[in-house]
Amino acid sequence: MIVVEEKKRNKNHNMVLRGVTWHFVAKINGKKVKRALSQSITEARRLRDDYLRELMLHGDIPDRRPRPKEGQLFGELAQKWIDIVAKEIKLSTLEDYRYSMNRYILPRFGNISIGNIGYMEIREFVSKLDCSHKRKNNVLVPMRSVFKMAFLNGDIEQNPMDRIKNVKVTKPDIYPLSMEEVKLVLEYVSPRFLNFFIVAFFTGMRFGEMAALKWKHVDFKLGIIRVRETLVKRETGRPKTKKSVRDIKMLPPVVEAIRDQRKATMGKTEYVFVNQYGKPVEPMPTNFHVWKPALKKAGLEPRSLYQTRHTFATLMLDAGEHPGWVQKMMGHETMQMIYEKYYSYIKNYERDEGSAFMERVYSPATEKSTPDKVEAPAKGDPKGTQKERELEPAILTP
């Protein structure tokens, strides 16, 4: 039995508005059926009338929704997408996409038709991933791109990734070293990497910037290091941001370390720092075979290699260096980043708030109590009456 929903017989009967799109609604054999019509009310009414005629003549309505193309497996579409973007993105980005696909995505969805992958399947997949929240968000990036390509190509009617949100990532606290701890690390670090870590601690350079550092970018005459390249996953490219392209002043320990490093690599390679094979240094081997052993020998708690950069910032700010200078040295985009990350290390942070203003503006006269009574002024004294003088405020220095 076919029952058309009874509604007030207005012009929009058997229609409901969901968002900006009108939908046809009816009950067919006891089941509620809904079909998207149009955002245009006029077009929606026309399509509604067509559905009602089909319903009266044939007892059913045609399904005009596009169906997934046969054979469009997620894995096949993922390979097509990779082939398209391979020449448009950095090698390091491409490798990360491939890692996410091969390690996490394809084992779950590779052999499933993309039209059969819905919101709940993706949501459950993300929740069960055995990795950090940051990696989960990285996994979602190529997934979104594949689903978007399929949607634009007409392989799927709706894109379930539009409703998948990133996982909330909590930024880890910085864990810098004190000056005493820096000295301990430099004492126990492998001699081959001693100069590397001196430069890291006292310039705040990123690992990729140091790995890409070439002798042509070291200017002893001006006493600066020109940061012009970065090396990530064996690929040389431009630094992270526009502000990252910068000139770094070489502090005395850095000058000494760079001069000493000339004996090891200048004339043998264009790179300032290389590994035992004469190749540019890489983060993973340096972290596991150099950095972590040095921390352990020094009796210090483990921390990431990136903490050398945080250490530079905290040492400089704690010594009273201007935050603007620290920002320039590190290549941060804004001063806000310095204050957000390192506010507690800025010199005088622990002093009483407002004390600098009080010391700068008020004269020592404010520390003296104002007498209750002051001698009356002599006749004709322009300073006013005794009562007026009793109410005089503390004297401000110009």
CSV table of N, CA and C in Angstrom, one decimal, residues 279-391:
chain,number,residue,atom,x,y,z
A,279,LYS,N,78.1,12.7,4.1
A,279,LYS,CA,76.8,13.2,3.6
A,279,LYS,C,76.2,14.1,4.6
A,280,PRO,N,75.3,15.0,4.2
A,280,PRO,CA,74.6,15.9,5.2
A,280,PRO,C,74.0,15.2,6.3
A,281,VAL,N,74.1,15.7,7.5
A,281,VAL,CA,73.6,15.1,8.7
A,281,VAL,C,72.0,14.9,8.6
A,282,GLU,N,71.5,13.9,9.2
A,282,GLU,CA,70.1,13.6,9.2
A,282,GLU,C,69.6,13.5,10.6
A,283,PRO,N,68.3,13.9,10.9
A,283,PRO,CA,67.8,14.0,12.2
A,283,PRO,C,67.7,12.7,13.0
A,284,MET,N,67.2,11.7,12.3
A,284,MET,CA,67.0,10.4,13.1
A,284,MET,C,68.3,9.8,13.6
A,285,PRO,N,69.3,9.6,12.7
A,285,PRO,CA,70.6,9.0,13.2
A,285,PRO,C,71.2,9.9,14.3
A,286,THR,N,71.2,11.3,14.1
A,286,THR,CA,71.8,12.2,15.0
A,286,THR,C,71.0,12.1,16.4
A,287,ASN,N,69.7,12.0,16.3
A,287,ASN,CA,69.0,11.9,17.6
A,287,ASN,C,69.3,10.6,18.3
A,288,PHE,N,69.3,9.5,17.7
A,288,PHE,CA,69.5,8.2,18.4
A,288,PHE,C,70.9,7.9,18.7
A,289,HIS,N,71.8,8.3,17.8
A,289,HIS,CA,73.2,7.8,18.0
A,289,HIS,C,74.1,8.9,18.6
A,290,VAL,N,73.6,10.2,18.7
A,290,VAL,CA,74.5,11.3,19.2
A,290,VAL,C,73.8,12.0,20.4
A,291,TRP,N,72.6,12.5,20.1
A,291,TRP,CA,71.9,13.3,21.1
A,291,TRP,C,71.5,12.6,22.3
A,292,LYS,N,70.8,11.5,22.1
A,292,LYS,CA,70.3,10.7,23.3
A,292,LYS,C,71.4,10.1,24.1
A,293,PRO,N,72.5,9.6,23.5
A,293,PRO,CA,73.6,9.1,24.3
A,293,PRO,C,74.3,10.2,25.1
A,294,ALA,N,74.4,11.4,24.6
A,294,ALA,CA,75.0,12.5,25.3
A,294,ALA,C,74.2,12.9,26.5
A,295,LEU,N,72.8,12.9,26.3
A,295,LEU,CA,72.0,13.2,27.5
A,295,LEU,C,72.1,12.2,28.6
A,296,LYS,N,72.2,10.9,28.2
A,296,LYS,CA,72.3,9.8,29.1
A,296,LYS,C,73.6,9.9,29.9
A,297,LYS,N,74.7,10.1,29.2
A,297,LYS,CA,76.0,10.2,29.9
A,297,LYS,C,76.0,11.4,30.8
A,298,ALA,N,75.3,12.5,30.4
A,298,ALA,CA,75.3,13.7,31.3
A,298,ALA,C,74.4,13.6,32.5
A,299,GLY,N,73.6,12.5,32.5
A,299,GLY,CA,72.6,12.3,33.6
A,299,GLY,C,71.4,13.2,33.5
A,300,LEU,N,71.0,13.5,32.2
A,300,LEU,CA,69.9,14.4,32.0
A,300,LEU,C,68.7,13.6,31.5
A,301,GLU,N,67.5,14.1,31.7
A,301,GLU,CA,66.3,13.4,31.3
A,301,GLU,C,66.2,13.5,29.7
A,302,PRO,N,65.6,12.5,29.1
A,302,PRO,CA,65.5,12.5,27.7
A,302,PRO,C,64.6,13.7,27.2
A,303,ARG,N,64.9,14.2,26.1
A,303,ARG,CA,64.0,15.2,25.4
A,303,ARG,C,64.4,15.2,24.0
A,304,SER,N,63.5,15.9,23.2
A,304,SER,CA,63.7,15.9,21.7
A,304,SER,C,64.8,16.8,21.3
A,305,LEU,N,65.4,16.4,20.2
A,305,LEU,CA,66.5,17.2,19.6
A,305,LEU,C,66.1,18.6,19.4
A,306,TYR,N,64.8,18.9,19.1
A,306,TYR,CA,64.4,20.3,18.9
A,306,TYR,C,64.5,21.2,20.1
A,307,GLN,N,64.8,20.6,21.2
A,307,GLN,CA,65.0,21.4,22.4
A,307,GLN,C,66.2,22.3,22.4
A,308,THR,N,67.1,22.0,21.5
A,308,THR,CA,68.3,22.9,21.3
A,308,THR,C,67.8,24.3,20.9
A,309,ARG,N,66.8,24.3,20.1
A,309,ARG,CA,66.3,25.6,19.6
A,309,ARG,C,65.6,26.3,20.7
A,310,HIS,N,64.8,25.6,21.5
A,310,HIS,CA,64.1,26.2,22.7
A,310,HIS,C,65.2,26.7,23.7
A,311,THR,N,66.3,25.9,23.8
A,311,THR,CA,67.3,26.3,24.8
A,311,THR,C,67.9,27.6,24.4
A,312,PHE,N,68.2,27.8,23.1
A,312,PHE,CA,68.8,29.1,22.7
A,312,PHE,C,67.8,30.3,23.1
A,313,ALA,N,66.6,30.1,22.8
A,313,ALA,CA,65.6,31.2,23.2
A,313,ALA,C,65.6,31.5,24.6
A,314,THR,N,65.5,30.4,25.5
A,314,THR,CA,65.3,30.7,26.9
A,314,THR,C,66.6,31.2,27.5
A,315,LEU,N,67.8,30.8,27.0
A,315,LEU,CA,69.0,31.3,27.5
A,315,LEU,C,69.2,32.8,27.2
A,316,MET,N,68.8,33.2,26.0
A,316,MET,CA,69.0,34.6,25.6
A,316,MET,C,68.0,35.5,26.4
A,317,LEU,N,66.7,35.0,26.5
A,317,LEU,CA,65.7,35.8,27.1
A,317,LEU,C,66.0,35.9,28.6
A,318,ASP,N,66.5,34.8,29.2
A,318,ASP,CA,66.8,34.9,30.7
A,318,ASP,C,68.0,35.8,30.9
A,319,ALA,N,68.9,35.9,29.9
A,319,ALA,CA,70.0,36.8,30.1
A,319,ALA,C,69.7,38.3,29.9
A,320,GLY,N,68.4,38.5,29.5
A,320,GLY,CA,68.0,39.9,29.3
A,320,GLY,C,68.0,40.4,27.9
A,321,GLU,N,68.3,39.5,26.9
A,321,GLU,CA,68.3,39.9,25.5
A,321,GLU,C,66.9,40.3,25.1
A,322,HIS,N,66.8,41.3,24.1
A,322,HIS,CA,65.5,41.8,23.7
A,322,HIS,C,64.7,40.7,23.0
A,323,PRO,N,63.4,40.5,23.3
A,323,PRO,CA,62.6,39.5,22.5
A,323,PRO,C,62.6,39.7,21.0
A,324,GLY,N,62.7,41.0,20.6
A,324,GLY,CA,62.7,41.2,19.2
A,324,GLY,C,64.0,40.7,18.5
A,325,TRP,N,65.1,40.8,19.2
A,325,TRP,CA,66.3,40.2,18.7
A,325,TRP,C,66.3,38.7,18.6
A,326,VAL,N,65.7,38.1,19.6
A,326,VAL,CA,65.6,36.7,19.7
A,326,VAL,C,64.7,36.2,18.6
A,327,GLN,N,63.6,36.9,18.3
A,327,GLN,CA,62.7,36.6,17.2
A,327,GLN,C,63.4,36.6,15.9
A,328,LYS,N,64.2,37.6,15.7
A,328,LYS,CA,64.9,37.8,14.4
A,328,LYS,C,65.9,36.6,14.2
A,329,MET,N,66.6,36.3,15.3
A,329,MET,CA,67.6,35.2,15.2
A,329,MET,C,67.0,33.9,14.9
A,330,MET,N,65.8,33.7,15.5
A,330,MET,CA,65.2,32.4,15.3
A,330,MET,C,64.3,32.3,14.1
A,331,GLY,N,64.0,33.4,13.5
A,331,GLY,CA,63.2,33.4,12.3
A,331,GLY,C,61.7,33.2,12.5
A,332,HIS,N,61.2,33.6,13.7
A,332,HIS,CA,59.8,33.5,14.0
A,332,HIS,C,59.0,34.6,13.2
A,333,GLU,N,57.8,34.3,12.8
A,333,GLU,CA,57.0,35.2,12.0
A,333,GLU,C,56.6,36.4,12.8
A,334,THR,N,56.3,36.3,14.1
A,334,THR,CA,55.8,37.4,14.9
A,334,THR,C,56.4,37.4,16.3
A,335,MET,N,56.4,38.5,17.0
A,335,MET,CA,56.8,38.6,18.4
A,335,MET,C,55.8,37.8,19.2
A,336,GLN,N,54.6,37.6,18.8
A,336,GLN,CA,53.6,36.9,19.6
A,336,GLN,C,54.1,35.5,19.9
A,337,MET,N,54.7,34.9,18.9
A,337,MET,CA,55.2,33.5,19.1
A,337,MET,C,56.2,33.4,20.2
A,338,ILE,N,57.1,34.5,20.3
A,338,ILE,CA,58.1,34.5,21.4
A,338,ILE,C,57.4,34.6,22.7
A,339,TYR,N,56.4,35.5,22.8
A,339,TYR,CA,55.7,35.7,24.1
A,339,TYR,C,54.9,34.4,24.5
A,340,GLU,N,54.3,33.8,23.5
A,340,GLU,CA,53.4,32.6,23.8
A,340,GLU,C,54.3,31.5,24.3
A,341,LYS,N,55.4,31.3,23.7
A,341,LYS,CA,56.3,30.1,24.1
A,341,LYS,C,57.2,30.4,25.3
A,342,TYR,N,57.7,31.6,25.3
A,342,TYR,CA,58.8,31.8,26.2
A,342,TYR,C,58.6,32.9,27.3
A,343,TYR,N,57.3,33.3,27.5
A,343,TYR,CA,57.1,34.4,28.3
A,343,TYR,C,57.7,34.3,29.7
A,344,SER,N,57.6,33.1,30.3
A,344,SER,CA,58.1,33.0,31.6
A,344,SER,C,59.6,33.0,31.8
A,345,TYR,N,60.3,33.0,30.6
A,345,TYR,CA,61.8,33.1,30.6
A,345,TYR,C,62.3,34.5,30.4
A,346,ILE,N,61.4,35.5,30.0
A,346,ILE,CA,61.8,36.8,29.8
A,346,ILE,C,62.3,37.5,31.1
A,347,LYS,N,63.4,38.2,31.0
A,347,LYS,CA,64.0,38.8,32.2
A,347,LYS,C,63.0,39.6,32.9
A,348,ASN,N,63.0,39.5,34.2
A,348,ASN,CA,62.2,40.3,35.2
A,348,ASN,C,60.7,39.8,35.2
A,349,TYR,N,60.5,38.6,34.6
A,349,TYR,CA,59.1,38.1,34.6
A,349,TYR,C,58.5,37.9,36.0
A,350,GLU,N,59.4,37.5,36.9
A,350,GLU,CA,58.9,37.2,38.3
A,350,GLU,C,58.8,38.4,39.2
A,351,ARG,N,59.3,39.6,38.7
A,351,ARG,CA,59.2,40.7,39.6
A,351,ARG,C,57.7,41.1,39.8
A,352,ASP,N,57.5,42.0,40.8
A,352,ASP,CA,56.1,42.5,41.0
A,352,ASP,C,55.6,43.3,39.8
A,353,GLU,N,54.5,42.9,39.3
A,353,GLU,CA,53.9,43.6,38.1
A,353,GLU,C,53.7,45.1,38.5
A,354,GLY,N,54.2,45.9,37.6
A,354,GLY,CA,54.1,47.4,37.7
A,354,GLY,C,55.3,48.0,38.5
A,355,SER,N,56.2,47.2,39.0
A,355,SER,CA,57.3,47.8,39.7
A,355,SER,C,58.2,48.6,38.8
A,356,ALA,N,58.4,48.1,37.6
A,356,ALA,CA,59.3,48.9,36.7
A,356,ALA,C,58.7,50.3,36.4
A,357,PHE,N,57.4,50.4,36.3
A,357,PHE,CA,56.7,51.7,36.1
A,357,PHE,C,56.9,52.5,37.3
A,358,MET,N,56.7,52.0,38.5
A,358,MET,CA,56.8,52.7,39.7
A,358,MET,C,58.2,53.3,39.9
A,359,GLU,N,59.2,52.5,39.6
A,359,GLU,CA,60.6,52.9,39.7
A,359,GLU,C,61.0,54.0,38.7
A,360,ARG,N,60.4,53.9,37.5
A,360,ARG,CA,60.7,54.8,36.4
A,360,ARG,C,60.0,56.1,36.6
A,361,VAL,N,58.8,56.2,37.1
A,361,VAL,CA,58.0,57.4,37.1
A,361,VAL,C,58.0,58.1,38.4
A,362,TYR,N,57.9,57.4,39.5
A,362,TYR,CA,57.8,58.1,40.8
A,362,TYR,C,59.2,58.4,41.4
A,363,SER,N,59.3,59.5,42.0
A,363,SER,CA,60.6,60.0,42.6
A,363,SER,C,60.6,59.4,44.1
A,364,PRO,N,61.8,59.4,44.6
A,364,PRO,CA,62.0,58.9,46.0
A,364,PRO,C,61.1,59.7,47.0
A,365,ALA,N,60.6,60.9,46.6
A,365,ALA,CA,59.8,61.7,47.5
A,365,ALA,C,58.5,61.0,47.8
A,366,THR,N,58.1,60.0,47.0
A,366,THR,CA,56.8,59.3,47.2
A,366,THR,C,56.9,58.4,48.4
A,367,GLU,N,58.2,58.0,48.7
A,367,GLU,CA,58.4,57.0,49.8
A,367,GLU,C,58.2,57.7,51.2
A,368,LYS,N,58.3,59.0,51.2
A,368,LYS,CA,58.2,59.8,52.4
A,368,LYS,C,56.7,60.1,52.7
A,369,SER,N,56.3,59.9,53.9
A,369,SER,CA,54.9,60.2,54.3
A,369,SER,C,54.6,61.7,54.3
A,370,THR,N,53.5,62.1,53.8
A,370,THR,CA,53.1,63.5,53.7
A,370,THR,C,52.7,63.9,55.1
A,371,PRO,N,53.2,65.0,55.7
A,371,PRO,CA,52.9,65.4,57.0
A,371,PRO,C,51.4,65.8,57.1
A,372,ASP,N,50.8,65.6,58.3
A,372,ASP,CA,49.4,65.9,58.4
A,372,ASP,C,49.2,67.4,58.3
A,373,LYS,N,50.1,68.2,58.8
A,373,LYS,CA,50.0,69.6,58.7
A,373,LYS,C,51.2,70.3,58.2
A,374,VAL,N,51.1,71.3,57.5
A,374,VAL,CA,52.2,72.1,56.9
A,374,VAL,C,52.0,73.5,57.3
A,375,GLU,N,53.2,74.1,57.6
A,375,GLU,CA,53.1,75.5,58.0
A,375,GLU,C,52.4,76.3,57.0
A,376,ALA,N,51.6,77.2,57.5
A,376,ALA,CA,50.8,78.1,56.6
A,376,ALA,C,51.8,78.9,55.8
A,377,PRO,N,51.6,79.2,54.5
A,377,PRO,CA,52.5,80.0,53.7
A,377,PRO,C,52.5,81.4,54.1
A,378,ALA,N,53.6,82.0,53.8
A,378,ALA,CA,53.7,83.4,54.2
A,378,ALA,C,52.7,84.2,53.4
A,379,LYS,N,52.4,85.4,53.9
A,379,LYS,CA,51.5,86.2,53.2
A,379,LYS,C,51.9,86.5,51.8
A,380,GLY,N,51.0,86.2,50.8
A,380,GLY,CA,51.4,86.5,49.4
A,380,GLY,C,52.0,85.3,48.8
A,381,ASP,N,52.2,84.2,49.5
A,381,ASP,CA,52.8,83.0,49.0
A,381,ASP,C,51.9,82.4,47.9
A,382,PRO,N,52.4,82.3,46.7
A,382,PRO,CA,51.5,81.8,45.6
A,382,PRO,C,51.2,80.3,45.6
A,383,LYS,N,51.8,79.6,46.6
A,383,LYS,CA,51.6,78.1,46.6
A,383,LYS,C,50.3,77.7,47.2
A,384,GLY,N,49.5,78.7,47.7
A,384,GLY,CA,48.2,78.4,48.1
A,384,GLY,C,48.1,78.3,49.6
A,385,THR,N,46.9,78.0,50.1
A,385,THR,CA,46.6,77.9,51.5
A,385,THR,C,47.1,76.7,52.2
A,386,GLN,N,47.1,76.7,53.5
A,386,GLN,CA,47.6,75.5,54.2
A,386,GLN,C,46.8,74.3,53.9
A,387,LYS,N,45.4,74.4,53.8
A,387,LYS,CA,44.5,73.3,53.5
A,387,LYS,C,44.8,72.7,52.1
A,388,GLU,N,45.1,73.6,51.1
A,388,GLU,CA,45.4,73.2,49.8
A,388,GLU,C,46.7,72.4,49.8
A,389,ARG,N,47.7,72.8,50.6
A,389,ARG,CA,49.0,72.1,50.6
A,389,ARG,C,48.9,70.8,51.2
A,390,GLU,N,48.0,70.6,52.2
A,390,GLU,CA,47.8,69.3,52.8
A,390,GLU,C,47.3,68.3,51.9
A,391,LEU,N,46.6,68.8,50.8
A,391,LEU,CA,46.0,67.8,49.8
A,391,LEU,C,46.9,67.6,48.6
